[in-house]
PDB file of C-alpha atoms and ligand atoms in Angstrom:
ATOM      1  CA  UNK A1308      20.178  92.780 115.633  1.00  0.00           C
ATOM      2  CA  UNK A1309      20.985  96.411 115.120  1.00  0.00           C
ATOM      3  CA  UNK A1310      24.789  95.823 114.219  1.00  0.00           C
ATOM      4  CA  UNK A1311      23.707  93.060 112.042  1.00  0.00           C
ATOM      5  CA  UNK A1312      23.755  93.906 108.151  1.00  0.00           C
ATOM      6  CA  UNK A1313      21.634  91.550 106.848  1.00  0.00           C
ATOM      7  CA  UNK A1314      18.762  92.675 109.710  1.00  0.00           C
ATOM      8  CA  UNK A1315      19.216  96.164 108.458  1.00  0.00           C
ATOM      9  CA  UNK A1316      18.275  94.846 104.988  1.00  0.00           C
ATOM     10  CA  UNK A1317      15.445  92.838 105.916  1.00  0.00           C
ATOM     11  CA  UNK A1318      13.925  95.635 107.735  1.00  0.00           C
ATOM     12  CA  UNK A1319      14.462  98.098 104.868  1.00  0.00           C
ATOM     13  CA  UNK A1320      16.510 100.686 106.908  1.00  0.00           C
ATOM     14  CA  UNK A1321      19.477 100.051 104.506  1.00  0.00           C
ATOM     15  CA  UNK A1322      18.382  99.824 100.529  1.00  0.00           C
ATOM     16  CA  UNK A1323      19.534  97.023  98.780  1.00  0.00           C
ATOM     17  CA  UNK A1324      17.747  95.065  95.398  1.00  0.00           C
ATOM     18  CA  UNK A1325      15.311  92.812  96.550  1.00  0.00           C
ATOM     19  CA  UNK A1326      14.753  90.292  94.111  1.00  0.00           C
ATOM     20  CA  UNK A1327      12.073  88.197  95.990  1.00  0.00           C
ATOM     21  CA  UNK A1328      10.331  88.400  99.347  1.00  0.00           C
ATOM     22  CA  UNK A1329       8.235  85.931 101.120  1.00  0.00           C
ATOM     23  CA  UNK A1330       7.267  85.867 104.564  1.00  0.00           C
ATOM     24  CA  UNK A1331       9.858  84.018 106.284  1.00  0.00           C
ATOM     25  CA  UNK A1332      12.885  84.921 103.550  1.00  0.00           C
ATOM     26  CA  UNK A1333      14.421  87.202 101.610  1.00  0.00           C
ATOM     27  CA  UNK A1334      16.629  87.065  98.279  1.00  0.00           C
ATOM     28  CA  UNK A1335      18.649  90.024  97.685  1.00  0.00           C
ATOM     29  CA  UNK A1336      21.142  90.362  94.419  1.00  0.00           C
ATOM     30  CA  UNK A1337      24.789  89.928  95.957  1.00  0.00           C
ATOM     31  CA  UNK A1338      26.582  92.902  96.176  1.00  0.00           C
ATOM     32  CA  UNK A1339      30.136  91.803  94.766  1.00  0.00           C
ATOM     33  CA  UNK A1340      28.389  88.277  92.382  1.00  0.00           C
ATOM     34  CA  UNK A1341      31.028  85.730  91.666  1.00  0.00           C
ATOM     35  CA  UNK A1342      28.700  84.652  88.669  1.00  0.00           C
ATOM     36  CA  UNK A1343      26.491  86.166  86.349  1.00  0.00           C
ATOM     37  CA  UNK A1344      23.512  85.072  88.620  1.00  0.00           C
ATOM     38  CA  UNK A1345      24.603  85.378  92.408  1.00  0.00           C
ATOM     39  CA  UNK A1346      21.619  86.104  94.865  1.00  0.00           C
ATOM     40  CA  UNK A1347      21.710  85.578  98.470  1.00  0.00           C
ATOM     41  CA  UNK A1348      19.007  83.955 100.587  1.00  0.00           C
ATOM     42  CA  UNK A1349      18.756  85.037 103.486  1.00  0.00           C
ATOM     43  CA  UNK A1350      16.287  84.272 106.618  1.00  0.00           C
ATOM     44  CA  UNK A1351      14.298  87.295 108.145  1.00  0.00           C
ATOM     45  CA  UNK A1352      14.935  85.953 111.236  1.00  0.00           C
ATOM     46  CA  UNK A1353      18.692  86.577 113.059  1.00  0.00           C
ATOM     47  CA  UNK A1354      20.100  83.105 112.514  1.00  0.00           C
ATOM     48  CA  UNK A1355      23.976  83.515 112.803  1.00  0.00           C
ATOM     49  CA  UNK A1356      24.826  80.519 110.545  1.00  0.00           C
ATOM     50  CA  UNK A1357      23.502  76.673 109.706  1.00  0.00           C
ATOM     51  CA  UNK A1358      25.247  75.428 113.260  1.00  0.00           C
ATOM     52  CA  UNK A1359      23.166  77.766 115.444  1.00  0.00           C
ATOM     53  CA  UNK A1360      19.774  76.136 114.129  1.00  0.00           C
ATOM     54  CA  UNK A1361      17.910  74.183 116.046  1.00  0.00           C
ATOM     55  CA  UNK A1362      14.426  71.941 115.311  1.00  0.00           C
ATOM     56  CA  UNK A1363      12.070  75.082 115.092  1.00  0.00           C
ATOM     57  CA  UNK A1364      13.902  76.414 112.155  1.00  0.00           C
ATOM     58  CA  UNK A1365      13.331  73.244 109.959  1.00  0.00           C
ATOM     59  CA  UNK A1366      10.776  75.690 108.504  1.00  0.00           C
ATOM     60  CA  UNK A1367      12.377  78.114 107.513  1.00  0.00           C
ATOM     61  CA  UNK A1368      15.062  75.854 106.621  1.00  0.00           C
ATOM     62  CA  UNK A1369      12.519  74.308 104.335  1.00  0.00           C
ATOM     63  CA  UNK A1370      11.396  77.714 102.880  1.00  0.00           C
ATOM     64  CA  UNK A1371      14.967  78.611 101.347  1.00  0.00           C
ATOM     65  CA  UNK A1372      15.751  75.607  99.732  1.00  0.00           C
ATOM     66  CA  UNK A1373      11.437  76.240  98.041  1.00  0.00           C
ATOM     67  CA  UNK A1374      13.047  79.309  96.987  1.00  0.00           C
ATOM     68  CA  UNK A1375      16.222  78.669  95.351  1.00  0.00           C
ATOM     69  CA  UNK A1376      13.825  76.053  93.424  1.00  0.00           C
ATOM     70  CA  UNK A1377      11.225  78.512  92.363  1.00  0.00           C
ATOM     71  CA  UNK A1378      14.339  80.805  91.506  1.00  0.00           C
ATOM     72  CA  UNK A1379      15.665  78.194  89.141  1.00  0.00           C
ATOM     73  CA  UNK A1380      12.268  78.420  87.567  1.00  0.00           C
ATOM     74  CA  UNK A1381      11.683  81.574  87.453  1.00  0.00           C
ATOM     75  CA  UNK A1382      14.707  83.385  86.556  1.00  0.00           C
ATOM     76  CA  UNK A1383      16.041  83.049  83.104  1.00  0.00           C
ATOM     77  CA  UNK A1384      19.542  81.245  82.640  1.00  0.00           C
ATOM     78  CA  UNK A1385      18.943  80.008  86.507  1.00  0.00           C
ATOM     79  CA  UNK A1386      18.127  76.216  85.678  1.00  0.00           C
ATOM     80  CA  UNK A1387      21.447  74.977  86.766  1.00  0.00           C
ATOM     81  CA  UNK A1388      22.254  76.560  89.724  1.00  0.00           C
ATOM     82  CA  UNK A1389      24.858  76.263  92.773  1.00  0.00           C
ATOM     83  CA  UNK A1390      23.641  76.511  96.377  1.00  0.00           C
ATOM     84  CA  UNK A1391      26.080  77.553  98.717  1.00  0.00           C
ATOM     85  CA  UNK A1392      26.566  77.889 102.378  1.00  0.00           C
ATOM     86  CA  UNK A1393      29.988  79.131 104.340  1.00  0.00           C
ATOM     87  CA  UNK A1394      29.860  77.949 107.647  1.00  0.00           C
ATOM     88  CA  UNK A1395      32.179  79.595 109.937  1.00  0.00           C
ATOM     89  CA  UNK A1396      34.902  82.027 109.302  1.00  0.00           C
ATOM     90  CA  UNK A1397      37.221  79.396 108.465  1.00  0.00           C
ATOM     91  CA  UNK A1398      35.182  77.985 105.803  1.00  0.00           C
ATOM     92  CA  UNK A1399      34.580  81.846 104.167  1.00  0.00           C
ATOM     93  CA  UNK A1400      32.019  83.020 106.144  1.00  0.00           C
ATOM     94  CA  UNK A1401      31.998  87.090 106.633  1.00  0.00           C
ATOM     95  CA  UNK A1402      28.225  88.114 107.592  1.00  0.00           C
ATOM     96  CA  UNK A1403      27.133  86.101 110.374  1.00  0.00           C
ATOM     97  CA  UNK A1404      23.382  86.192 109.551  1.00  0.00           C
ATOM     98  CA  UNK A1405      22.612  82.782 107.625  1.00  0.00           C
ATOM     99  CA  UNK A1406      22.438  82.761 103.776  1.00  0.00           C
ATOM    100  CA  UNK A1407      22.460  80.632 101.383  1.00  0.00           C
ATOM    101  CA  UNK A1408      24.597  81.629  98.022  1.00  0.00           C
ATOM    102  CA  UNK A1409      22.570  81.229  94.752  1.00  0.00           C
ATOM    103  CA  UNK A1410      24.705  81.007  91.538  1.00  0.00           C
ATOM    104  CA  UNK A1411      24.172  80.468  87.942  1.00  0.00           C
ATOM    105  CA  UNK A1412      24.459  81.471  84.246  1.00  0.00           C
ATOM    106  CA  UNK A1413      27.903  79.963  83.611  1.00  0.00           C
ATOM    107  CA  UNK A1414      30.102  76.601  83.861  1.00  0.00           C
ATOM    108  CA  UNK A1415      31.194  75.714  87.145  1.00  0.00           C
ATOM    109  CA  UNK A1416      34.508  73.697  87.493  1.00  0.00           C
ATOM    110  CA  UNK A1417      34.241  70.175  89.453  1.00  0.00           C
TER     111      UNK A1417
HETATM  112  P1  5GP B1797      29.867  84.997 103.132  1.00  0.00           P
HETATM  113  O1  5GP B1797      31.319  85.167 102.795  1.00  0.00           O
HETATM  114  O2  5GP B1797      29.546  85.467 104.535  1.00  0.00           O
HETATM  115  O3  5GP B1797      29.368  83.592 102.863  1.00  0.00           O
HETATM  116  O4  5GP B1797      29.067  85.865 102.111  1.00  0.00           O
HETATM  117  C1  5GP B1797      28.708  87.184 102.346  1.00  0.00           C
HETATM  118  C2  5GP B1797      28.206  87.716 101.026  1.00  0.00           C
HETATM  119  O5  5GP B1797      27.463  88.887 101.274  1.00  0.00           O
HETATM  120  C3  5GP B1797      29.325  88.082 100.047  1.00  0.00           C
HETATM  121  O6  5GP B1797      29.124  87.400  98.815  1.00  0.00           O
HETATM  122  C4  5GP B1797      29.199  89.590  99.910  1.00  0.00           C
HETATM  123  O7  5GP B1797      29.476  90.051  98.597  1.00  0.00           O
HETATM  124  C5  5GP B1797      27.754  89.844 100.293  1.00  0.00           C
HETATM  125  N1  5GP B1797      27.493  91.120 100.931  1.00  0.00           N
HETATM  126  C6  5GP B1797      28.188  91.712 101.934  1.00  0.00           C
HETATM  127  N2  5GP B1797      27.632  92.879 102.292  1.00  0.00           N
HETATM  128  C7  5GP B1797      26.547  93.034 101.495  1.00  0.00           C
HETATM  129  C8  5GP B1797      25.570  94.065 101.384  1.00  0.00           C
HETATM  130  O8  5GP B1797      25.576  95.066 102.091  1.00  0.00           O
HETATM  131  N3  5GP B1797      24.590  93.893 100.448  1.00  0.00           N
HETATM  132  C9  5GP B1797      24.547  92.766  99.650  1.00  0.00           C
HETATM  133  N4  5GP B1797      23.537  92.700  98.766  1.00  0.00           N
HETATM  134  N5  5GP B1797      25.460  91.789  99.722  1.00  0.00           N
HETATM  135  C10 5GP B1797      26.447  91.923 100.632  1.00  0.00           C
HETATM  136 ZN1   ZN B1798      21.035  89.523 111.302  1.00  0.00          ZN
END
């Protein structure tokens, strides 16, 4: 989707730090992090958000939550971590292209 930002990313035409790519997802650093460790993950696909997927994105569905676990692996101070999706503009949502927040490397309130 050519107005979408989160297409432009995945196809490269706007830069942006890529932390990890694999072939159905992408994890980019967010641009304003609300914790010392805040990457989005983000399908290549044009999903608009979690209640506009259907049965044949189980997948991919499956592919993010295999990456926020090899994140927590990988990435130092990342062993804890948050996973977060807004759903809806009511619930936060602002870019209507599906990610999944990834935060870590501090305390989180209850
Ligand atoms: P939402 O509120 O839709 O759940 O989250 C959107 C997130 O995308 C926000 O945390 C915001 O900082 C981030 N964001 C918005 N535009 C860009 C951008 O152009 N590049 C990156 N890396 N993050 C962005
Ligand atoms: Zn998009």
């Amino acid at each position: 989707m050519q107005d979408c930002i989160f297409c432009r990313i995945v196809s490269k035409e706007i830069p942006s730090k890529i932390i990890r790519e694999s072939e159905q997802v992408i994890v980019l650093q967010d641009i304003a992090p609300k914790a010392p460790i805040h990457f989005l993950i983000i399908p290549k696909k044009h999903i608009r958000d979690l209640s506009s997927c259907d049965s044949q994105d189980s997948s991919v569905l499956s592919d993010i939550l295999m990456m926020a676990q090899a994140l927590s692996k990988e990435v130092p101070g990342a062993e804890n971590f948050k996973l977060l999706v807004n759903n809806g503009h009511s619930a936060g949502q602002r870019v209507f292209h599906l990610h999944f927040h990834f935060l870590a490397g501090k305390v989180f309130s209850e």
